[in-house]
Amino acid sequence: MTPHLKDQLGRPLRDLRLSVTDRCNFRCTYCMPRDVFDREFEFLDSGELLSFEEITRIVGIMTSLGVRKVRITGGEPLLRRELEKLVAMLFALPGVEDLTLTTNASLLARKAGLLKEAGLSRVTVSLDSLDDEVFRRMNDTGFPVARVLTGIEAAIDAGFDPIKVNVVVRRGLNDHGIVDMARRFRGTCVIPRFIEYMDVGSTNGWRLDDVVPAGAILSRIDAEFPLEPIESRYHGEVARRYRYRDGAGEIGVIASVTRPFCGTCTRLRISSDGRLFTCLFGSRSEDLRERVRSGGGDEDIARFIAGMWGRREDRYSELRSGETQSGSRVEMSQIGG
Ligand code: SAM
Ligand code: SF4
Ligand code: SF4
């Protein structure tokens, strides 16, 4: 079908963020605050989730529309049973050139080898602090940092190289640990990427004051370990890259609040129950599962997705205004970042 599919702002469809579960064993305060995601919270039933076969079919159709990169996410994707089977099924699709996973690494030590064998290209681990007490407070389940570090080691042993580590920075909570994080991974194959805390969803009580701007993050690291900017690896890379002047590796910053990158945003998102979102800050979605389950053919489904992409004009981060901040928005734990 249409290989030159573009949205209203001329952006092609290239990346898919694929959420495979809405559940998580962490309660990171900025993502799934415990008072909202509590015992009463109604997560999806297994029958509501897209099956591995349905996902593979949808991704196959999306490759005909231009998708080349697929990032598996959640909730916590490794909670989805036998995820490595899905990885193998997606790896076998000819159009998928890059297949990656974002995880909190709580189950990575058990899974890294299986995922690598199944064809996963890369792993990104979320780790907000090396200080055990701060980390436990941020994941709000008392999960120890040592087990995340063991998961990272297992991924390295399984042959993943490099490994990116996402660090969401919140003022007054973990920003004093930025330089420690950089120090810890200097000279290794792990690339820390510092992320400005975002106003995703409507449950985390985000305030602009909580954001530490990427410029400030860089100055703190640069003062200790001098940095210089390097070229992005590809058009539309969300992280800005810097290397240590002494050759000890690189870091990245994702400045979604202070330097939005909507102009090059080629990402489509799908929730685990098959709703399509054209923006992380989306309040509207289209139900793809219904189309798939009611017997729609590949051409129909392709036309449906192409139509949605063709109408897309999202640039929330660029517009971030009083108007766009009102109303209820999809939660990060449903569409996975
Ligand atoms: N559970 C997995 C994990 O934590 O890696 C995958 C899903 S999680 C929603 C994906 C990424 O979104 C994580 O790196 C997380 O830190 C990030 N994230 C969640 N809420 C965020 C927020 N409000 N601002 C910035 N990043 C956020
Ligand atoms: Fe779970 Fe990831 Fe959200 Fe933390 S950021 S609550 S690990 S989905
Ligand atoms: Fe893409 Fe929406 Fe984020 Fe802009 S705000 S970069 S359009 S997901």
mmCIF file of C-alpha atoms and ligand atoms in Angstrom:
data_model
loop_
_atom_site.group_PDB
_atom_site.id
_atom_site.type_symbol
_atom_site.label_atom_id
_atom_site.label_comp_id
_atom_site.label_asym_id
_atom_site.label_seq_id
_atom_site.Cartn_x
_atom_site.Cartn_y
_atom_site.Cartn_z
ATOM 1 C CA MET A 1 0.000 0.000 0.000
ATOM 2 C CA THR A 2 0.996 3.635 0.353
ATOM 3 C CA PRO A 3 4.769 3.709 1.061
ATOM 4 C CA HIS A 4 4.819 7.531 1.190
ATOM 5 C CA LEU A 5 2.219 7.844 3.910
ATOM 6 C CA LYS A 6 2.584 11.211 5.686
ATOM 7 C CA ASP A 7 0.577 12.943 8.378
ATOM 8 C CA GLN A 8 -0.779 16.538 8.187
ATOM 9 C CA LEU A 9 2.644 17.906 9.138
ATOM 10 C CA GLY A 10 4.506 15.795 6.590
ATOM 11 C CA ARG A 11 5.799 13.245 9.089
ATOM 12 C CA PRO A 12 6.096 9.635 7.903
ATOM 13 C CA LEU A 13 5.060 6.628 10.012
ATOM 14 C CA ARG A 14 8.240 4.831 11.086
ATOM 15 C CA ASP A 15 8.048 3.706 14.721
ATOM 16 C CA LEU A 16 5.591 1.689 16.698
ATOM 17 C CA ARG A 17 5.403 1.662 20.492
ATOM 18 C CA LEU A 18 3.671 -1.574 21.338
ATOM 19 C CA SER A 19 2.243 -1.969 24.819
ATOM 20 C CA VAL A 20 1.722 -5.626 25.726
ATOM 21 C CA THR A 21 0.206 -5.176 29.191
ATOM 22 C CA ASP A 22 -1.277 -2.412 31.323
ATOM 23 C CA ARG A 23 -0.030 -4.086 34.526
ATOM 24 C CA CYS A 24 3.142 -3.391 36.414
ATOM 25 C CA ASN A 25 4.859 -4.731 39.515
ATOM 26 C CA PHE A 26 6.163 -1.206 40.309
ATOM 27 C CA ARG A 27 4.201 1.856 41.332
ATOM 28 C CA CYS A 28 6.569 4.602 40.168
ATOM 29 C CA THR A 29 5.076 7.730 41.621
ATOM 30 C CA TYR A 30 5.310 9.654 38.340
ATOM 31 C CA CYS A 31 3.648 6.907 36.305
ATOM 32 C CA MET A 32 1.313 4.679 38.359
ATOM 33 C CA PRO A 33 0.723 6.493 41.643
ATOM 34 C CA ARG A 34 -0.401 3.977 44.259
ATOM 35 C CA ASP A 35 -3.470 5.926 45.346
ATOM 36 C CA VAL A 36 -4.893 5.624 41.823
ATOM 37 C CA PHE A 37 -3.512 2.234 40.754
ATOM 38 C CA ASP A 38 -4.675 0.481 43.919
ATOM 39 C CA ARG A 39 -6.447 -2.800 44.665
ATOM 40 C CA GLU A 40 -9.691 -1.457 43.279
ATOM 41 C CA PHE A 41 -8.147 -0.395 39.996
ATOM 42 C CA GLU A 42 -9.559 -2.418 37.124
ATOM 43 C CA PHE A 43 -6.794 -3.658 34.904
ATOM 44 C CA LEU A 44 -7.599 -5.378 31.619
ATOM 45 C CA ASP A 45 -8.624 -9.045 31.569
ATOM 46 C CA SER A 46 -6.488 -11.371 29.502
ATOM 47 C CA GLY A 47 -9.238 -11.733 26.871
ATOM 48 C CA GLU A 48 -9.141 -7.983 26.305
ATOM 49 C CA LEU A 49 -5.446 -8.021 25.434
ATOM 50 C CA LEU A 50 -4.401 -8.447 21.837
ATOM 51 C CA SER A 51 -3.048 -11.962 21.386
ATOM 52 C CA PHE A 52 0.467 -12.520 20.041
ATOM 53 C CA GLU A 53 -1.081 -13.618 16.727
ATOM 54 C CA GLU A 54 -3.197 -10.449 16.515
ATOM 55 C CA ILE A 55 -0.213 -8.263 17.363
ATOM 56 C CA THR A 56 1.963 -9.941 14.753
ATOM 57 C CA ARG A 57 -0.676 -9.512 12.096
ATOM 58 C CA ILE A 58 -1.137 -5.819 12.942
ATOM 59 C CA VAL A 59 2.607 -5.135 12.981
ATOM 60 C CA GLY A 60 2.953 -6.918 9.640
ATOM 61 C CA ILE A 61 0.305 -4.620 8.170
ATOM 62 C CA MET A 62 2.009 -1.594 9.692
ATOM 63 C CA THR A 63 5.303 -2.468 8.023
ATOM 64 C CA SER A 64 3.494 -2.086 4.699
ATOM 65 C CA LEU A 65 2.705 1.492 5.791
ATOM 66 C CA GLY A 66 6.297 2.321 6.698
ATOM 67 C CA VAL A 67 6.905 1.043 10.242
ATOM 68 C CA ARG A 68 10.503 -0.169 10.620
ATOM 69 C CA LYS A 69 11.134 0.084 14.357
ATOM 70 C CA VAL A 70 9.088 -1.613 17.032
ATOM 71 C CA ARG A 71 9.562 -0.939 20.739
ATOM 72 C CA ILE A 72 7.832 -3.349 23.103
ATOM 73 C CA THR A 73 6.675 -1.673 26.284
ATOM 74 C CA GLY A 74 3.921 -1.682 28.912
ATOM 75 C CA GLY A 75 3.086 -1.477 31.869
ATOM 76 C CA GLU A 76 5.910 -3.854 32.532
ATOM 77 C CA PRO A 77 6.298 -5.907 29.350
ATOM 78 C CA LEU A 78 8.140 -8.800 31.011
ATOM 79 C CA LEU A 79 5.003 -9.518 33.048
ATOM 80 C CA ARG A 80 3.387 -10.723 29.826
ATOM 81 C CA ARG A 81 3.873 -14.474 29.836
ATOM 82 C CA GLU A 82 6.333 -15.936 27.298
ATOM 83 C CA LEU A 83 7.104 -12.546 25.813
ATOM 84 C CA GLU A 84 10.061 -14.129 24.033
ATOM 85 C CA LYS A 85 7.545 -15.940 21.780
ATOM 86 C CA LEU A 86 6.151 -12.606 20.617
ATOM 87 C CA VAL A 87 9.693 -11.326 20.069
ATOM 88 C CA ALA A 88 10.417 -14.317 17.834
ATOM 89 C CA MET A 89 7.194 -13.770 15.875
ATOM 90 C CA LEU A 90 7.934 -10.072 15.310
ATOM 91 C CA PHE A 91 11.584 -10.763 14.491
ATOM 92 C CA ALA A 92 10.401 -13.024 11.675
ATOM 93 C CA LEU A 93 8.518 -10.162 9.974
ATOM 94 C CA PRO A 94 10.611 -8.941 7.015
ATOM 95 C CA GLY A 95 9.838 -5.221 7.496
ATOM 96 C CA VAL A 96 10.903 -5.029 11.146
ATOM 97 C CA GLU A 97 14.487 -3.760 11.149
ATOM 98 C CA ASP A 98 14.814 -2.838 14.811
ATOM 99 C CA LEU A 99 13.059 -4.629 17.655
ATOM 100 C CA THR A 100 13.594 -3.218 21.122
ATOM 101 C CA LEU A 101 12.208 -3.472 24.649
ATOM 102 C CA THR A 102 11.822 -1.001 27.519
ATOM 103 C CA THR A 103 11.688 -2.667 30.933
ATOM 104 C CA ASN A 104 12.093 -1.959 34.620
ATOM 105 C CA ALA A 105 14.492 -4.960 34.600
ATOM 106 C CA SER A 106 12.887 -6.617 37.625
ATOM 107 C CA LEU A 107 12.567 -9.855 35.636
ATOM 108 C CA LEU A 108 15.414 -9.296 33.201
ATOM 109 C CA ALA A 109 17.917 -11.608 34.869
ATOM 110 C CA ARG A 110 15.596 -14.536 34.031
ATOM 111 C CA LYS A 111 14.674 -13.356 30.570
ATOM 112 C CA ALA A 112 17.672 -11.675 28.940
ATOM 113 C CA GLY A 113 19.106 -14.805 27.302
ATOM 114 C CA LEU A 114 15.727 -15.959 25.945
ATOM 115 C CA LEU A 115 14.990 -12.494 24.533
ATOM 116 C CA LYS A 116 18.357 -12.291 22.805
ATOM 117 C CA GLU A 117 17.906 -15.741 21.278
ATOM 118 C CA ALA A 118 14.436 -14.778 20.069
ATOM 119 C CA GLY A 119 15.882 -11.875 18.064
ATOM 120 C CA LEU A 120 15.499 -8.801 20.265
ATOM 121 C CA SER A 121 17.946 -6.136 19.002
ATOM 122 C CA ARG A 122 18.213 -3.869 22.026
ATOM 123 C CA VAL A 123 17.093 -3.367 25.622
ATOM 124 C CA THR A 124 16.428 -0.116 27.465
ATOM 125 C CA VAL A 125 16.270 -0.317 31.251
ATOM 126 C CA SER A 126 14.537 2.270 33.424
ATOM 127 C CA LEU A 127 16.524 3.108 36.542
ATOM 128 C CA ASP A 128 15.967 6.393 38.331
ATOM 129 C CA SER A 129 18.514 6.216 41.129
ATOM 130 C CA LEU A 130 21.499 4.209 42.324
ATOM 131 C CA ASP A 131 20.682 5.148 45.891
ATOM 132 C CA ASP A 132 18.696 2.193 47.204
ATOM 133 C CA GLU A 133 16.512 4.256 49.475
ATOM 134 C CA VAL A 134 15.643 6.799 46.782
ATOM 135 C CA PHE A 135 15.040 4.041 44.242
ATOM 136 C CA ARG A 136 12.690 2.157 46.575
ATOM 137 C CA ARG A 137 10.812 5.360 47.253
ATOM 138 C CA MET A 138 10.456 6.134 43.536
ATOM 139 C CA ASN A 139 9.233 2.637 42.551
ATOM 140 C CA ASP A 140 7.077 2.661 45.700
ATOM 141 C CA THR A 141 7.216 -1.120 46.067
ATOM 142 C CA GLY A 142 10.469 -1.371 48.005
ATOM 143 C CA PHE A 143 12.177 -3.026 45.030
ATOM 144 C CA PRO A 144 15.954 -2.957 45.613
ATOM 145 C CA VAL A 145 18.265 -1.280 43.141
ATOM 146 C CA ALA A 146 20.698 -4.214 43.336
ATOM 147 C CA ARG A 147 18.223 -6.428 41.474
ATOM 148 C CA VAL A 148 17.918 -3.950 38.631
ATOM 149 C CA LEU A 149 21.712 -3.841 38.385
ATOM 150 C CA THR A 150 21.739 -7.665 38.274
ATOM 151 C CA GLY A 151 19.222 -7.483 35.410
ATOM 152 C CA ILE A 152 21.493 -5.076 33.526
ATOM 153 C CA GLU A 153 24.468 -7.414 34.064
ATOM 154 C CA ALA A 154 22.424 -10.342 32.743
ATOM 155 C CA ALA A 155 21.542 -8.335 29.639
ATOM 156 C CA ILE A 156 25.230 -7.525 29.066
ATOM 157 C CA ASP A 157 26.127 -11.220 29.520
ATOM 158 C CA ALA A 158 23.435 -12.152 27.014
ATOM 159 C CA GLY A 159 25.169 -9.935 24.435
ATOM 160 C CA PHE A 160 23.108 -6.723 24.461
ATOM 161 C CA ASP A 161 25.520 -3.880 23.760
ATOM 162 C CA PRO A 162 25.023 -0.982 24.223
ATOM 163 C CA ILE A 163 22.278 -0.860 26.836
ATOM 164 C CA LYS A 164 20.447 2.388 27.428
ATOM 165 C CA VAL A 165 19.325 3.328 30.913
ATOM 166 C CA ASN A 166 16.409 5.772 31.191
ATOM 167 C CA VAL A 167 16.574 8.065 34.202
ATOM 168 C CA VAL A 168 13.502 10.230 34.812
ATOM 169 C CA VAL A 169 14.759 13.249 36.761
ATOM 170 C CA ARG A 170 12.503 14.853 39.356
ATOM 171 C CA ARG A 171 13.646 17.892 41.231
ATOM 172 C CA GLY A 172 14.246 17.243 44.904
ATOM 173 C CA LEU A 173 13.773 13.511 44.534
ATOM 174 C CA ASN A 174 16.649 12.046 42.523
ATOM 175 C CA ASP A 175 18.381 14.999 40.861
ATOM 176 C CA HIS A 176 21.202 14.933 43.404
ATOM 177 C CA GLY A 177 22.151 11.520 41.969
ATOM 178 C CA ILE A 178 22.656 12.614 38.349
ATOM 179 C CA VAL A 179 26.446 12.790 38.539
ATOM 180 C CA ASP A 180 26.639 9.456 40.433
ATOM 181 C CA MET A 181 24.622 7.829 37.682
ATOM 182 C CA ALA A 182 26.967 9.223 35.029
ATOM 183 C CA ARG A 183 30.025 8.125 37.034
ATOM 184 C CA ARG A 184 28.745 4.604 37.572
ATOM 185 C CA PHE A 185 28.364 3.858 33.864
ATOM 186 C CA ARG A 186 31.377 5.763 32.475
ATOM 187 C CA GLY A 187 33.666 3.424 30.590
ATOM 188 C CA THR A 188 30.979 0.719 30.234
ATOM 189 C CA CYS A 189 28.573 -0.245 27.453
ATOM 190 C CA VAL A 190 25.692 1.351 29.387
ATOM 191 C CA ILE A 191 24.465 4.748 28.141
ATOM 192 C CA PRO A 192 22.442 6.737 30.694
ATOM 193 C CA ARG A 193 19.734 8.957 29.213
ATOM 194 C CA PHE A 194 18.359 11.632 31.475
ATOM 195 C CA ILE A 195 14.689 12.387 30.811
ATOM 196 C CA GLU A 196 12.826 15.527 31.766
ATOM 197 C CA TYR A 197 9.841 14.565 33.884
ATOM 198 C CA MET A 198 6.761 14.902 31.658
ATOM 199 C CA ASP A 199 3.153 15.862 32.225
ATOM 200 C CA VAL A 200 1.862 12.568 30.819
ATOM 201 C CA GLY A 201 -1.593 11.331 31.833
ATOM 202 C CA SER A 202 -3.628 13.051 34.492
ATOM 203 C CA THR A 203 -2.778 11.168 37.696
ATOM 204 C CA ASN A 204 0.782 12.088 38.597
ATOM 205 C CA GLY A 205 0.189 15.670 39.754
ATOM 206 C CA TRP A 206 2.933 17.026 37.475
ATOM 207 C CA ARG A 207 4.198 20.558 38.106
ATOM 208 C CA LEU A 208 6.666 22.483 35.975
ATOM 209 C CA ASP A 209 8.712 23.128 39.123
ATOM 210 C CA ASP A 210 9.448 19.395 39.356
ATOM 211 C CA VAL A 211 11.232 19.440 36.001
ATOM 212 C CA VAL A 212 15.008 19.770 35.959
ATOM 213 C CA PRO A 213 15.772 21.193 32.491
ATOM 214 C CA ALA A 214 18.124 19.139 30.326
ATOM 215 C CA GLY A 215 20.499 22.127 30.189
ATOM 216 C CA ALA A 216 20.920 21.997 33.974
ATOM 217 C CA ILE A 217 21.420 18.220 33.911
ATOM 218 C CA LEU A 218 24.171 18.602 31.316
ATOM 219 C CA SER A 219 25.919 21.405 33.232
ATOM 220 C CA ARG A 220 26.094 19.292 36.375
ATOM 221 C CA ILE A 221 27.672 16.367 34.533
ATOM 222 C CA ASP A 222 29.917 18.582 32.410
ATOM 223 C CA ALA A 223 31.323 20.267 35.539
ATOM 224 C CA GLU A 224 32.596 16.881 36.741
ATOM 225 C CA PHE A 225 33.234 15.086 33.451
ATOM 226 C CA PRO A 226 33.575 17.486 30.494
ATOM 227 C CA LEU A 227 31.224 16.714 27.618
ATOM 228 C CA GLU A 228 30.884 17.556 23.937
ATOM 229 C CA PRO A 229 27.854 17.117 21.677
ATOM 230 C CA ILE A 230 27.797 14.394 19.039
ATOM 231 C CA GLU A 231 25.657 13.818 15.956
ATOM 232 C CA SER A 232 22.370 12.009 16.294
ATOM 233 C CA ARG A 233 22.412 8.489 14.918
ATOM 234 C CA TYR A 234 19.325 8.976 12.775
ATOM 235 C CA HIS A 235 16.736 11.595 11.834
ATOM 236 C CA GLY A 236 14.200 12.011 14.628
ATOM 237 C CA GLU A 237 16.318 10.561 17.460
ATOM 238 C CA VAL A 238 14.695 11.861 20.638
ATOM 239 C CA ALA A 239 17.820 11.924 22.786
ATOM 240 C CA ARG A 240 20.479 14.546 22.235
ATOM 241 C CA ARG A 241 23.835 12.794 22.528
ATOM 242 C CA TYR A 242 27.025 13.919 24.287
ATOM 243 C CA ARG A 243 30.346 12.159 24.732
ATOM 244 C CA TYR A 244 32.923 12.519 27.445
ATOM 245 C CA ARG A 245 35.890 14.471 26.187
ATOM 246 C CA ASP A 246 38.208 11.896 27.765
ATOM 247 C CA GLY A 247 36.692 9.110 25.643
ATOM 248 C CA ALA A 248 34.860 7.302 28.477
ATOM 249 C CA GLY A 249 31.610 6.877 26.542
ATOM 250 C CA GLU A 250 28.416 8.855 26.078
ATOM 251 C CA ILE A 251 25.209 10.025 27.685
ATOM 252 C CA GLY A 252 21.928 11.387 26.345
ATOM 253 C CA VAL A 253 19.279 13.877 27.413
ATOM 254 C CA ILE A 254 15.633 13.781 26.403
ATOM 255 C CA ALA A 255 14.316 17.307 26.690
ATOM 256 C CA SER A 256 10.675 16.705 25.913
ATOM 257 C CA VAL A 257 9.574 19.670 28.012
ATOM 258 C CA THR A 258 12.206 22.328 27.320
ATOM 259 C CA ARG A 259 13.078 21.329 23.723
ATOM 260 C CA PRO A 260 10.173 19.391 22.229
ATOM 261 C CA PHE A 261 10.754 17.261 19.171
ATOM 262 C CA CYS A 262 7.264 16.939 17.678
ATOM 263 C CA GLY A 263 8.555 18.061 14.271
ATOM 264 C CA THR A 264 10.313 14.738 13.778
ATOM 265 C CA CYS A 265 7.877 12.516 15.690
ATOM 266 C CA THR A 266 7.177 9.442 13.594
ATOM 267 C CA ARG A 267 5.705 7.307 16.414
ATOM 268 C CA LEU A 268 2.388 5.522 16.540
ATOM 269 C CA ARG A 269 1.317 3.875 19.797
ATOM 270 C CA ILE A 270 -0.902 0.924 20.459
ATOM 271 C CA SER A 271 -2.261 -0.001 23.870
ATOM 272 C CA SER A 272 -2.399 -3.625 24.989
ATOM 273 C CA ASP A 273 -6.140 -3.740 24.217
ATOM 274 C CA GLY A 274 -5.552 -2.525 20.694
ATOM 275 C CA ARG A 275 -6.295 1.197 20.829
ATOM 276 C CA LEU A 276 -4.221 3.357 18.516
ATOM 277 C CA PHE A 277 -2.810 6.687 19.707
ATOM 278 C CA THR A 278 -0.988 9.150 17.488
ATOM 279 C CA CYS A 279 0.509 11.075 20.425
ATOM 280 C CA LEU A 280 1.793 10.290 23.908
ATOM 281 C CA PHE A 281 -0.519 12.995 25.165
ATOM 282 C CA GLY A 282 -3.489 11.635 23.285
ATOM 283 C CA SER A 283 -6.974 11.777 24.674
ATOM 284 C CA ARG A 284 -8.481 10.275 21.538
ATOM 285 C CA SER A 285 -7.843 6.784 20.278
ATOM 286 C CA GLU A 286 -9.178 4.477 17.591
ATOM 287 C CA ASP A 287 -10.192 0.913 18.376
ATOM 288 C CA LEU A 288 -8.181 -1.376 16.152
ATOM 289 C CA ARG A 289 -9.011 -4.554 18.081
ATOM 290 C CA GLU A 290 -12.668 -4.280 17.136
ATOM 291 C CA ARG A 291 -11.705 -4.141 13.449
ATOM 292 C CA VAL A 292 -9.384 -7.104 13.787
ATOM 293 C CA ARG A 293 -11.866 -9.225 15.757
ATOM 294 C CA SER A 294 -14.826 -8.443 13.558
ATOM 295 C CA GLY A 295 -13.091 -10.035 10.605
ATOM 296 C CA GLY A 296 -11.581 -7.009 8.821
ATOM 297 C CA GLY A 297 -9.183 -7.979 6.022
ATOM 298 C CA ASP A 298 -5.570 -6.751 5.842
ATOM 299 C CA GLU A 299 -6.440 -4.107 3.246
ATOM 300 C CA ASP A 300 -9.257 -2.705 5.420
ATOM 301 C CA ILE A 301 -7.036 -2.542 8.454
ATOM 302 C CA ALA A 302 -4.229 -0.900 6.487
ATOM 303 C CA ARG A 303 -6.669 1.688 5.146
ATOM 304 C CA PHE A 304 -7.959 2.371 8.650
ATOM 305 C CA ILE A 305 -4.461 2.934 10.076
ATOM 306 C CA ALA A 306 -3.398 4.993 7.058
ATOM 307 C CA GLY A 307 -6.508 7.161 7.456
ATOM 308 C CA MET A 308 -5.760 7.816 11.095
ATOM 309 C CA TRP A 309 -2.117 8.666 10.369
ATOM 310 C CA GLY A 310 -3.135 10.865 7.446
ATOM 311 C CA ARG A 311 -5.353 12.968 9.732
ATOM 312 C CA ARG A 312 -2.679 13.296 12.429
ATOM 313 C CA GLU A 313 -1.696 16.816 13.429
ATOM 314 C CA ASP A 314 -0.475 16.224 17.002
ATOM 315 C CA ARG A 315 2.307 18.355 18.404
ATOM 316 C CA TYR A 316 1.336 18.523 22.009
ATOM 317 C CA SER A 317 4.767 19.255 23.484
ATOM 318 C CA GLU A 318 5.265 22.164 21.110
ATOM 319 C CA LEU A 319 1.900 23.620 21.986
ATOM 320 C CA ARG A 320 1.889 22.818 25.733
ATOM 321 C CA SER A 321 -0.612 25.413 26.805
ATOM 322 C CA GLY A 322 -3.447 25.872 29.274
ATOM 323 C CA GLU A 323 -5.837 24.634 26.654
ATOM 324 C CA THR A 324 -4.077 21.379 25.872
ATOM 325 C CA GLN A 325 -3.430 20.608 29.531
ATOM 326 C CA SER A 326 -7.081 20.339 30.450
ATOM 327 C CA GLY A 327 -9.159 17.171 30.232
ATOM 328 C CA SER A 328 -8.335 13.547 30.782
ATOM 329 C CA ARG A 329 -5.447 11.973 28.904
ATOM 330 C CA VAL A 330 -4.188 8.477 28.410
ATOM 331 C CA GLU A 331 -1.816 7.229 31.125
ATOM 332 C CA MET A 332 1.836 6.401 30.402
ATOM 333 C CA SER A 333 1.283 2.911 31.825
ATOM 334 C CA GLN A 334 -1.276 2.211 29.090
ATOM 335 C CA ILE A 335 0.864 3.226 26.144
ATOM 336 C CA GLY A 336 4.336 2.818 27.502
ATOM 337 C CA GLY A 337 6.327 5.972 26.789
HETATM 338 N N1 SAM B 1 7.697 -0.530 32.730
HETATM 339 C C1 SAM B 1 8.658 -0.287 31.723
HETATM 340 C C2 SAM B 1 9.738 0.637 32.224
HETATM 341 O O1 SAM B 1 9.535 1.328 33.224
HETATM 342 O O2 SAM B 1 10.778 0.676 31.590
HETATM 343 C C3 SAM B 1 8.106 0.216 30.407
HETATM 344 C C4 SAM B 1 6.956 1.199 30.456
HETATM 345 S S1 SAM B 1 7.363 2.794 31.135
HETATM 346 C C5 SAM B 1 5.821 3.629 31.033
HETATM 347 C C6 SAM B 1 8.350 3.503 29.834
HETATM 348 C C7 SAM B 1 9.221 4.668 30.208
HETATM 349 O O3 SAM B 1 8.395 5.767 30.501
HETATM 350 C C8 SAM B 1 10.097 4.453 31.432
HETATM 351 O O4 SAM B 1 11.447 4.673 31.101
HETATM 352 C C9 SAM B 1 9.600 5.483 32.405
HETATM 353 O O5 SAM B 1 10.613 5.950 33.235
HETATM 354 C C10 SAM B 1 9.044 6.542 31.498
HETATM 355 N N2 SAM B 1 8.067 7.427 32.140
HETATM 356 C C11 SAM B 1 6.937 7.069 32.788
HETATM 357 N N3 SAM B 1 6.282 8.163 33.247
HETATM 358 C C12 SAM B 1 7.026 9.245 32.868
HETATM 359 C C13 SAM B 1 6.891 10.659 33.028
HETATM 360 N N4 SAM B 1 5.860 11.201 33.676
HETATM 361 N N5 SAM B 1 7.850 11.456 32.499
HETATM 362 C C14 SAM B 1 8.903 10.929 31.829
HETATM 363 N N6 SAM B 1 9.076 9.615 31.629
HETATM 364 C C15 SAM B 1 8.169 8.782 32.161
HETATM 365 FE FE1 SF4 B 2 5.786 0.461 35.876
HETATM 366 FE FE2 SF4 B 2 7.431 1.423 34.067
HETATM 367 FE FE3 SF4 B 2 5.392 2.911 34.946
HETATM 368 FE FE4 SF4 B 2 7.389 2.406 36.599
HETATM 369 S S1 SF4 B 2 7.517 3.562 34.679
HETATM 370 S S2 SF4 B 2 5.208 2.210 37.088
HETATM 371 S S3 SF4 B 2 8.032 0.400 35.968
HETATM 372 S S4 SF4 B 2 5.225 1.059 33.801
HETATM 373 FE FE1 SF4 B 3 5.215 13.067 19.361
HETATM 374 FE FE2 SF4 B 3 3.070 13.926 20.719
HETATM 375 FE FE3 SF4 B 3 5.464 13.710 21.941
HETATM 376 FE FE4 SF4 B 3 5.056 15.646 20.139
HETATM 377 S S1 SF4 B 3 4.037 15.439 22.097
HETATM 378 S S2 SF4 B 3 6.876 14.290 20.274
HETATM 379 S S3 SF4 B 3 3.696 14.581 18.682
HETATM 380 S S4 SF4 B 3 4.252 12.014 21.071
#
